[in-house]
Amino acid sequence: MRSRFHSILVIVLLLTLLSGCGAATPASPDSNKRDENVGKTPPYEIKLVFYSSPQKDFKQIEEEMSKITLEKINATVKLERIEPAAWDQQTILMLTGPEQVDLIVTGNQSFWRQVAQKQLLPLDELIKNRGQDIIKAFEPEILNAAKVEGNLYAVPTIRDFASNVNVYMRKDLLDKYNLDLSTVKELDDLDPFFAAIKKNEASITPLVKSVAPKAIINRVIDNQWDVLGDSVGVLENLDKLKVVNLYETPEYEKLIKTVRRWYEAGYISKDVSTSKDAAADLIKAKTAFGSIQKGKPGAHAQIESRVNLKLESVDIGRQITSTTNVTAAMLGIPKNSKDPQRAMMFLNLLYSDSKLMNLISWGIEGKHYVKINDKQIDFPPGVDASNSGYNSRQGWMFGNQLLTYTWSTDSPNLWEDMDKFNRESKKSIALGFTYNPAPVKTELAAITNVVRQYQDGLENGSLDPKANLPKFNAALRAAGIDKVIAEKQKQLDEWAAKNK
């Protein structure tokens, strides 16, 4: 995910194109029925477009998936991989041209652009006729979160819809200095931990960014408010339909004062705003102690595996679900599809057929993985991440991830835990709301420039809030943030009236 000012910028670039346009249920049994209309339909090749690193055995995965889809929907599968760095550029060209695309990974900024340009088909009738397993897999409010102006244009993948805030720290250093994480209830309780590292480990930075584009406290902000897509007008209270200026809230001021205190104490590096290093790389290199990360079931084990060190973590705050969480990863059917009905039939299988989902998630049993019990898998003997022909680890990108096996380093109950975590999350009252920023495009363009000037510095601690927060808010008001908030409030009220 990019920083929030980038989200605003993307929306601004799309405005000229716009003219108005709970949790998953537990994994269902495989849908083993052959579609009753298969015999009446001609053969077809379904092209699924997504981003991924190169995988040597993609062709074999295609062939094995096609054995299932030929039997069930008389179609073969073509996996069209695009390099992540080229994703935006290539998919824009692909969808503006005549090339056949039957399913495409989409979400948030890409999704808004594609809907605005009428590149995605409305799916309501297609799902009603060919997507019954998709409907069964969702609680209605989650599936409806992908609607724009009452029409469904993509289906969210079933994964972590909710998230909370985790602070991760190296266990070796916690043990070395007898630091007890059970004393941490809020961010301000972390000072003694960072102070101990600063005092005794001169070569180690106490706190680093989770990933390069995000500020130190980005995850906290995204989890404390419903940012309503772009943070230009947020819900301060998830139970009330009241849009406020995030940057004028007392909670935001308190948060940036905390991070400023850490910065001035030397707990955060002086080049934090320009650093391109991710927390996982710095912790693995033993040059960093901790980081504030996205929290969800399984995250701890996955991060430990990346850094090759034991970590301890503490939750800060509750898990929440918002439209932004749900729409981060989805699958849509472009207008370029030559057979949208067949594309929907295949999409339906990705939410009901565990064999198909395990193929695209993990590869071929015996070649890319072996079972170690009914729920977990691992590499076969002699195979590891360096020599496996298929190790994309992108099950979250396709269909219902809760249908897949878990890896040996994860809990065998990971998906049950994830489903429970999603269900027990605090749902924003605005879940499903997406606003049309076209009426305030001029103001948003000006606000983008203001946010770019102040946001990173305030949220990384390098700018003094006492001097700069008033300047930030004055500049936002001059740029027209009050008008944007009023427009967002108006649209939110209209959406709430329609959706009761």
Coordinates of C-alpha atoms in Angstrom, one line a residue:
M1 CA 0.0 0.0 0.0
R2 CA 1.2 3.5 -0.8
S3 CA 1.0 6.4 1.5
R4 CA -2.3 8.2 1.9
F5 CA -1.3 11.3 0.0
H6 CA -0.6 9.0 -3.0
S7 CA -4.2 7.7 -2.7
I8 CA -5.4 11.3 -2.9
L9 CA -3.3 12.0 -5.9
V10 CA -4.5 8.9 -7.8
I11 CA -8.1 10.0 -7.1
V12 CA -7.4 13.4 -8.4
L13 CA -6.0 12.0 -11.7
L14 CA -9.2 10.0 -12.1
L15 CA -11.7 12.7 -11.4
T16 CA -12.1 13.8 -15.0
L17 CA -13.2 10.3 -15.8
L18 CA -15.8 10.1 -13.1
S19 CA -19.3 11.0 -13.9
G20 CA -21.0 9.3 -11.0
C21 CA -20.7 6.0 -11.4
G22 CA -18.6 -8.9 8.5
A23 CA -16.5 -11.4 7.6
A24 CA -16.5 -14.4 5.3
T25 CA -18.4 -17.5 6.2
P26 CA -16.4 -20.6 7.1
A27 CA -15.0 -22.4 4.1
S28 CA -17.7 -24.4 2.3
P29 CA -17.2 -27.9 1.0
D30 CA -15.9 -28.3 -2.5
S31 CA -18.4 -27.7 -5.3
N32 CA -18.0 -31.0 -7.1
K33 CA -21.0 -30.6 -9.3
R34 CA -20.5 -30.2 -13.0
D35 CA -22.4 -27.1 -14.2
E36 CA -25.6 -28.3 -15.8
N37 CA -25.0 -26.1 -18.8
V38 CA -21.5 -27.3 -19.6
G39 CA -22.7 -29.6 -22.4
K40 CA -24.4 -26.7 -24.1
T41 CA -21.3 -24.4 -24.1
P42 CA -18.4 -24.5 -26.5
P43 CA -14.8 -24.8 -25.3
Y44 CA -13.3 -21.6 -24.0
E45 CA -9.9 -20.3 -22.6
I46 CA -10.3 -18.1 -19.5
K47 CA -7.5 -15.5 -19.1
L48 CA -6.7 -14.5 -15.5
V49 CA -4.5 -11.5 -15.2
F50 CA -2.5 -10.8 -12.0
Y51 CA 0.9 -9.7 -10.7
S52 CA 3.6 -12.0 -9.4
S53 CA 7.2 -12.8 -9.5
P54 CA 8.4 -15.3 -12.1
Q55 CA 7.5 -18.9 -11.4
K56 CA 9.1 -21.6 -13.5
D57 CA 6.1 -24.0 -13.4
F58 CA 3.2 -21.7 -14.3
K59 CA 2.5 -23.8 -17.3
Q60 CA 2.1 -26.9 -15.3
I61 CA -0.2 -25.1 -12.8
E62 CA -2.3 -24.0 -15.8
E63 CA -2.5 -27.6 -17.1
E64 CA -3.6 -29.0 -13.7
M65 CA -6.2 -26.2 -13.2
S66 CA -7.5 -26.8 -16.7
K67 CA -8.2 -30.4 -15.9
I68 CA -10.6 -29.3 -13.2
T69 CA -12.2 -26.5 -15.2
L70 CA -12.6 -28.5 -18.4
E71 CA -14.6 -31.1 -16.4
K72 CA -16.8 -28.5 -14.6
I73 CA -17.2 -25.6 -17.0
N74 CA -15.7 -26.8 -20.3
A75 CA -12.9 -24.2 -20.2
T76 CA -9.2 -24.1 -19.9
V77 CA -7.2 -21.6 -17.8
K78 CA -4.5 -19.1 -19.0
L79 CA -2.5 -17.5 -16.3
E80 CA -1.3 -14.1 -17.5
R81 CA 1.5 -12.9 -15.1
I82 CA 2.7 -9.3 -15.0
E83 CA 5.7 -8.0 -13.1
P84 CA 4.6 -6.0 -10.0
A85 CA 6.6 -3.0 -11.1
A86 CA 4.9 -2.9 -14.5
W87 CA 1.4 -3.7 -13.2
D88 CA -0.2 -0.3 -13.4
Q89 CA 1.2 0.6 -16.8
Q90 CA 0.5 -2.7 -18.5
T91 CA -3.0 -3.2 -17.2
I92 CA -4.0 0.3 -18.2
L93 CA -2.8 -0.4 -21.7
M94 CA -4.4 -3.9 -21.7
L95 CA -7.9 -2.7 -20.6
T96 CA -7.9 0.3 -22.9
G97 CA -7.2 -2.0 -25.9
P98 CA -9.0 -4.9 -27.4
E99 CA -7.1 -7.7 -25.7
Q100 CA -9.2 -10.5 -24.2
V101 CA -9.1 -10.4 -20.4
D102 CA -11.6 -12.5 -18.5
L103 CA -10.6 -11.9 -14.9
I104 CA -8.3 -9.3 -13.4
V105 CA -7.0 -8.7 -9.9
T106 CA -8.1 -5.2 -8.8
G107 CA -8.5 -3.1 -5.7
N108 CA -8.8 0.4 -4.3
Q109 CA -7.1 2.9 -6.7
S110 CA -7.0 0.5 -9.6
F111 CA -10.6 -0.5 -9.0
W112 CA -11.8 3.1 -8.8
R113 CA -10.0 3.9 -12.1
Q114 CA -11.4 0.9 -13.9
V115 CA -15.0 1.6 -12.8
A116 CA -14.7 5.2 -13.7
Q117 CA -13.5 4.2 -17.2
K118 CA -16.2 1.6 -17.5
Q119 CA -13.6 -1.1 -17.9
L120 CA -15.3 -3.6 -15.5
L121 CA -18.6 -5.2 -16.0
P122 CA -21.4 -5.0 -13.4
L123 CA -21.6 -8.4 -11.8
D124 CA -25.0 -8.5 -10.0
E125 CA -26.9 -10.5 -12.7
L126 CA -23.8 -12.7 -13.4
I127 CA -23.5 -13.7 -9.8
K128 CA -27.2 -14.3 -9.4
N129 CA -27.1 -16.7 -12.4
R130 CA -23.6 -18.2 -12.2
G131 CA -22.1 -17.3 -8.8
Q132 CA -24.2 -19.0 -6.1
D133 CA -21.1 -20.3 -4.3
I134 CA -19.8 -16.8 -4.1
I135 CA -23.0 -15.6 -2.5
K136 CA -22.8 -18.4 0.0
A137 CA -19.2 -17.6 1.0
F138 CA -19.9 -14.0 2.2
E139 CA -21.8 -12.2 4.7
P140 CA -23.8 -9.7 2.7
E141 CA -22.3 -6.5 4.1
I142 CA -18.8 -7.7 3.1
L143 CA -19.7 -8.5 -0.5
N144 CA -21.7 -5.3 -0.8
A145 CA -18.7 -3.2 0.2
A146 CA -17.5 -3.6 -3.4
K147 CA -20.6 -1.9 -4.8
V148 CA -20.3 1.5 -6.5
E149 CA -23.6 3.4 -7.0
G150 CA -25.5 0.2 -6.1
N151 CA -23.7 -2.0 -8.6
L152 CA -21.2 -4.7 -7.8
Y153 CA -18.1 -4.4 -10.0
A154 CA -15.7 -6.9 -8.4
V155 CA -15.7 -9.7 -5.8
P156 CA -13.4 -9.3 -2.7
T157 CA -11.1 -12.2 -2.1
I158 CA -11.7 -13.9 1.2
R159 CA -8.7 -13.2 3.4
D160 CA -8.0 -10.8 6.3
F161 CA -10.8 -8.3 6.0
A162 CA -10.0 -6.9 9.5
S163 CA -6.8 -5.7 11.0
N164 CA -5.4 -4.3 14.2
V165 CA -2.1 -2.7 15.2
N166 CA 0.8 -4.9 16.3
V167 CA 4.2 -3.7 17.7
Y168 CA 6.9 -6.3 16.9
M169 CA 10.2 -6.4 18.8
R170 CA 13.3 -8.7 18.8
K171 CA 13.0 -11.3 21.6
D172 CA 16.8 -11.6 22.0
L173 CA 17.0 -7.9 23.0
L174 CA 13.9 -8.0 25.2
D175 CA 15.4 -10.9 27.1
K176 CA 18.8 -9.3 27.3
Y177 CA 17.4 -6.2 29.1
N178 CA 14.6 -7.9 31.0
L179 CA 11.9 -5.9 29.1
D180 CA 8.4 -7.2 29.7
L181 CA 5.9 -6.5 26.9
S182 CA 2.9 -7.3 29.2
T183 CA 3.2 -3.8 30.6
V184 CA 2.4 -2.2 27.2
K185 CA -1.2 -1.1 26.8
E186 CA -0.8 1.9 24.5
L187 CA 1.9 3.5 22.3
D188 CA 3.1 5.8 25.1
D189 CA 4.1 2.7 27.1
L190 CA 6.8 1.9 24.6
D191 CA 9.3 4.6 25.6
P192 CA 11.2 2.5 28.2
F193 CA 11.7 -0.2 25.6
F194 CA 13.1 2.1 23.0
A195 CA 15.2 3.9 25.7
A196 CA 16.9 0.7 26.7
I197 CA 17.9 -0.1 23.2
K198 CA 19.1 3.5 22.5
K199 CA 21.2 3.4 25.6
N200 CA 22.8 0.0 25.2
E201 CA 22.8 -0.8 21.5
A202 CA 24.3 2.1 19.6
S203 CA 24.2 0.3 16.2
I204 CA 20.5 -0.6 16.4
T205 CA 17.6 1.7 15.6
P206 CA 14.8 1.2 18.1
L207 CA 11.9 1.8 15.8
V208 CA 11.7 1.7 12.0
K209 CA 9.0 2.0 9.3
S210 CA 7.1 -1.2 8.4
V211 CA 7.7 -0.5 4.7
A212 CA 9.4 2.3 2.8
P213 CA 6.4 4.3 1.5
K214 CA 4.6 4.4 4.9
A215 CA 5.2 6.7 7.8
I216 CA 6.1 5.3 11.2
I217 CA 2.5 5.6 12.5
N218 CA 0.6 5.0 9.3
R219 CA -0.8 1.7 10.5
V220 CA -2.1 3.3 13.7
I221 CA -3.9 6.0 11.7
D222 CA -5.5 3.5 9.3
N223 CA -6.7 1.4 12.2
Q224 CA -7.9 4.1 14.5
W225 CA -10.2 5.9 12.1
D226 CA -12.2 4.9 9.1
V227 CA -10.3 6.9 6.6
L228 CA -13.1 6.7 4.0
G229 CA -10.6 5.9 1.2
D230 CA -8.3 8.9 1.3
S231 CA -8.2 10.4 4.8
V232 CA -9.6 13.7 3.5
G233 CA -12.5 13.5 5.9
V234 CA -12.7 10.5 8.2
L235 CA -15.0 8.9 10.7
E236 CA -13.7 9.6 14.2
N237 CA -16.3 7.4 15.7
L238 CA -17.0 4.1 13.8
D239 CA -20.6 4.1 15.1
K240 CA -21.5 7.6 13.9
L241 CA -21.9 9.0 10.4
K242 CA -20.0 12.2 11.2
V243 CA -17.2 13.1 8.9
V244 CA -14.4 15.2 10.5
N245 CA -11.0 16.6 9.6
L246 CA -8.5 13.9 10.7
Y247 CA -5.7 16.4 11.2
E248 CA -7.8 18.5 13.6
T249 CA -8.7 15.7 16.0
P250 CA -7.2 15.6 19.4
E251 CA -6.2 11.9 18.8
Y252 CA -4.2 12.8 15.8
E253 CA -2.4 15.6 17.6
K254 CA -1.6 13.2 20.5
L255 CA -0.3 10.6 18.1
I256 CA 2.1 12.9 16.2
K257 CA 3.4 14.4 19.5
T258 CA 4.3 10.8 20.6
V259 CA 6.2 10.1 17.4
R260 CA 7.9 13.5 17.6
R261 CA 9.0 12.6 21.2
W262 CA 10.5 9.3 19.9
Y263 CA 12.2 11.1 17.0
E264 CA 13.8 13.7 19.3
A265 CA 15.0 11.0 21.7
G266 CA 16.8 9.3 18.8
Y267 CA 14.5 6.2 18.8
I268 CA 13.8 6.9 15.1
S269 CA 16.5 7.5 12.5
K270 CA 17.0 11.0 11.2
D271 CA 16.6 9.9 7.6
V272 CA 13.2 8.1 8.3
S273 CA 11.3 10.1 5.7
T274 CA 13.7 9.3 2.9
S275 CA 14.7 5.8 3.9
K276 CA 13.8 3.0 1.3
D277 CA 14.4 0.1 3.8
A278 CA 11.6 -2.1 5.1
A279 CA 11.5 -3.2 8.7
A280 CA 11.8 -6.9 7.9
D281 CA 15.2 -6.3 6.1
L282 CA 16.5 -4.1 8.9
I283 CA 15.5 -6.5 11.7
K284 CA 16.9 -9.4 9.8
A285 CA 20.2 -7.5 9.4
K286 CA 20.1 -6.9 13.2
T287 CA 20.2 -3.1 12.7
A288 CA 16.7 -2.5 14.0
F289 CA 14.7 -3.5 17.1
G290 CA 11.0 -3.0 16.4
S291 CA 8.3 -1.8 14.1
I292 CA 4.6 -1.1 14.1
Q293 CA 2.8 -3.5 11.7
K294 CA -0.5 -4.7 10.6
G295 CA -1.9 -7.2 13.0
K296 CA -3.9 -10.3 12.0
P297 CA -3.9 -14.1 12.7
G298 CA -0.7 -15.6 11.3
A299 CA 1.2 -12.4 10.9
H300 CA 3.6 -13.1 13.8
A301 CA 4.8 -16.4 12.3
Q302 CA 5.0 -14.9 8.8
I303 CA 7.2 -12.0 9.9
E304 CA 9.4 -14.2 12.1
S305 CA 9.9 -16.4 9.0
R306 CA 11.0 -13.4 7.0
V307 CA 13.4 -12.0 9.5
N308 CA 14.8 -15.4 10.7
L309 CA 14.7 -14.1 14.3
K310 CA 12.3 -14.7 17.2
L311 CA 10.0 -11.8 17.8
E312 CA 7.5 -10.8 20.5
S313 CA 4.5 -8.7 19.7
V314 CA 1.8 -6.7 21.5
D315 CA -1.6 -5.7 20.2
I316 CA -2.5 -2.0 20.3
G317 CA -6.2 -1.4 20.0
R318 CA -9.0 -3.4 18.4
Q319 CA -9.4 -4.9 15.0
I320 CA -11.6 -3.0 12.6
T321 CA -13.2 -3.6 9.2
S322 CA -13.8 -0.8 6.7
T323 CA -14.5 -0.5 3.0
T324 CA -10.8 0.1 2.4
N325 CA -9.9 -3.2 4.1
V326 CA -12.4 -5.2 2.0
T327 CA -11.7 -3.7 -1.4
A328 CA -7.9 -3.9 -1.1
A329 CA -7.8 -7.2 -3.1
M330 CA -10.6 -8.2 -5.5
L331 CA -11.3 -9.9 -8.8
G332 CA -13.3 -8.2 -11.6
I333 CA -14.5 -9.3 -15.0
P334 CA -13.4 -6.7 -17.6
K335 CA -15.6 -5.6 -20.6
N336 CA -12.8 -7.2 -22.7
S337 CA -14.0 -10.7 -21.7
K338 CA -15.3 -12.7 -24.7
D339 CA -17.5 -14.8 -22.4
P340 CA -18.5 -13.1 -19.1
Q341 CA -20.7 -16.0 -18.2
R342 CA -17.8 -18.4 -18.3
A343 CA -15.6 -16.0 -16.5
M344 CA -18.2 -15.9 -13.7
M345 CA -18.4 -19.7 -13.6
F346 CA -14.6 -19.9 -13.1
L347 CA -14.7 -17.2 -10.5
N348 CA -17.4 -19.1 -8.7
L349 CA -15.1 -22.2 -8.6
L350 CA -12.4 -20.1 -6.9
Y351 CA -14.8 -19.6 -4.0
S352 CA -15.9 -23.2 -3.7
D353 CA -13.3 -25.7 -5.1
S354 CA -10.4 -26.3 -2.7
K355 CA -8.4 -28.3 -5.2
L356 CA -8.4 -25.4 -7.6
M357 CA -7.5 -22.9 -4.9
N358 CA -4.7 -25.0 -3.6
L359 CA -3.3 -25.3 -7.1
I360 CA -3.1 -21.6 -7.7
S361 CA -2.0 -20.9 -4.1
W362 CA 0.5 -23.7 -3.5
G363 CA 1.1 -25.6 -6.7
I364 CA 1.1 -29.3 -7.4
E365 CA 1.0 -31.8 -4.5
G366 CA 4.1 -34.0 -4.4
K367 CA 6.1 -31.5 -6.6
H368 CA 5.7 -28.2 -4.9
Y369 CA 4.4 -29.3 -1.5
V370 CA 3.5 -32.4 0.5
K371 CA 0.9 -32.7 3.2
I372 CA 2.1 -33.1 6.8
N373 CA -1.4 -33.5 8.1
D374 CA -5.0 -32.8 7.0
K375 CA -4.5 -29.0 7.2
Q376 CA -0.8 -28.3 6.8
I377 CA 1.8 -28.6 4.1
D378 CA 5.5 -28.1 3.6
F379 CA 8.1 -28.4 0.9
P380 CA 8.9 -31.9 -0.4
P381 CA 12.3 -33.4 0.5
G382 CA 15.0 -31.6 -1.4
V383 CA 12.8 -28.6 -2.3
D384 CA 12.9 -25.2 -0.7
A385 CA 12.0 -21.6 -1.5
S386 CA 15.2 -21.2 -3.6
N387 CA 14.6 -24.1 -6.0
S388 CA 10.8 -24.7 -6.0
G389 CA 9.2 -24.2 -9.4
Y390 CA 6.2 -22.6 -7.8
N391 CA 6.3 -20.6 -4.6
S392 CA 4.3 -17.4 -5.2
R393 CA 2.5 -17.4 -1.8
Q394 CA -0.3 -15.3 -3.2
G395 CA -3.4 -17.3 -2.1
W396 CA -4.8 -14.0 -0.7
M397 CA -5.1 -12.7 -4.3
F398 CA -7.5 -15.4 -5.6
G399 CA -11.0 -16.4 -4.4
N400 CA -11.5 -18.0 -1.0
Q401 CA -8.1 -18.3 0.7
L402 CA -9.9 -20.1 3.6
L403 CA -10.2 -23.2 1.4
T404 CA -6.5 -23.7 1.2
Y405 CA -3.9 -25.5 3.3
T406 CA -1.8 -23.6 5.8
W407 CA 2.0 -23.8 5.7
S408 CA 3.9 -25.7 8.3
T409 CA 5.2 -22.5 10.0
D410 CA 1.6 -21.3 10.5
S411 CA -1.0 -22.6 12.9
P412 CA -3.1 -25.5 11.5
N413 CA -6.1 -23.5 12.7
L414 CA -5.0 -20.3 10.9
W415 CA -8.1 -20.0 8.7
E416 CA -10.5 -20.7 11.6
D417 CA -8.7 -18.0 13.6
M418 CA -8.9 -15.6 10.6
D419 CA -12.6 -16.2 10.2
K420 CA -13.2 -15.5 13.9
F421 CA -10.9 -12.5 13.8
N422 CA -12.9 -11.1 10.8
R423 CA -16.3 -11.8 12.4
E424 CA -15.3 -10.2 15.8
S425 CA -13.9 -7.1 14.2
K426 CA -15.5 -3.7 14.8
K427 CA -17.4 -2.9 11.5
S428 CA -17.5 0.7 10.5
I429 CA -21.0 2.1 10.1
A430 CA -19.8 3.3 6.7
L431 CA -18.8 -0.2 5.5
G432 CA -19.7 -0.3 1.8
F433 CA -19.6 3.5 1.3
T434 CA -17.4 4.8 -1.6
Y435 CA -17.7 8.5 -2.4
N436 CA -17.4 10.2 -5.8
P437 CA -14.9 13.0 -5.5
A438 CA -15.7 14.7 -8.8
P439 CA -17.6 17.6 -7.3
V440 CA -14.5 18.7 -5.3
K441 CA -11.7 17.8 -7.8
T442 CA -10.2 21.3 -7.7
E443 CA -10.0 21.3 -3.9
L444 CA -8.5 17.8 -3.8
A445 CA -5.8 18.8 -6.2
A446 CA -4.7 21.6 -3.9
I447 CA -5.1 19.4 -0.8
T448 CA -2.8 16.8 -2.3
N449 CA 0.0 19.4 -2.5
V450 CA -0.5 20.4 1.1
V451 CA -0.5 16.8 2.4
R452 CA 2.7 16.1 0.4
Q453 CA 4.3 19.0 2.2
Y454 CA 3.4 18.1 5.8
Q455 CA 2.2 14.6 6.2
D456 CA 5.4 12.5 6.2
G457 CA 7.3 14.9 8.4
L458 CA 4.5 15.0 11.0
E459 CA 3.9 11.2 11.0
N460 CA 7.6 10.3 11.1
G461 CA 8.4 12.8 13.8
S462 CA 10.8 14.9 11.8
L463 CA 8.5 18.0 11.9
D464 CA 7.6 19.7 15.2
P465 CA 3.8 19.4 15.6
K466 CA 3.6 22.5 17.8
A467 CA 4.9 24.7 15.0
N468 CA 3.6 22.8 11.9
L469 CA 0.3 21.2 12.8
P470 CA -1.5 24.6 12.9
K471 CA 0.2 25.5 9.6
F472 CA -0.9 22.2 8.1
N473 CA -4.5 22.7 9.0
A474 CA -4.5 26.4 8.0
A475 CA -3.1 25.3 4.6
L476 CA -5.7 22.5 4.3
R477 CA -8.5 25.0 5.0
A478 CA -7.2 27.4 2.4
A479 CA -7.1 24.5 0.0
G480 CA -10.7 23.8 0.6
I481 CA -10.8 20.8 3.0
D482 CA -14.0 22.0 4.6
K483 CA -15.8 21.9 1.2
V484 CA -14.5 18.3 0.6
I485 CA -15.6 17.2 4.1
A486 CA -19.1 18.7 3.5
E487 CA -19.4 16.9 0.1
K488 CA -18.3 13.6 1.6
Q489 CA -20.8 14.1 4.5
K490 CA -23.5 14.8 2.0
Q491 CA -22.8 11.7 0.0
L492 CA -22.4 9.6 3.1
D493 CA -25.8 10.7 4.4
E494 CA -27.4 9.9 1.0
W495 CA -25.8 6.5 1.0
A496 CA -27.0 5.8 4.5
A497 CA -30.5 6.8 3.6
K498 CA -30.6 4.4 0.6
N499 CA -29.1 1.6 2.6
K500 CA -30.9 2.3 5.9

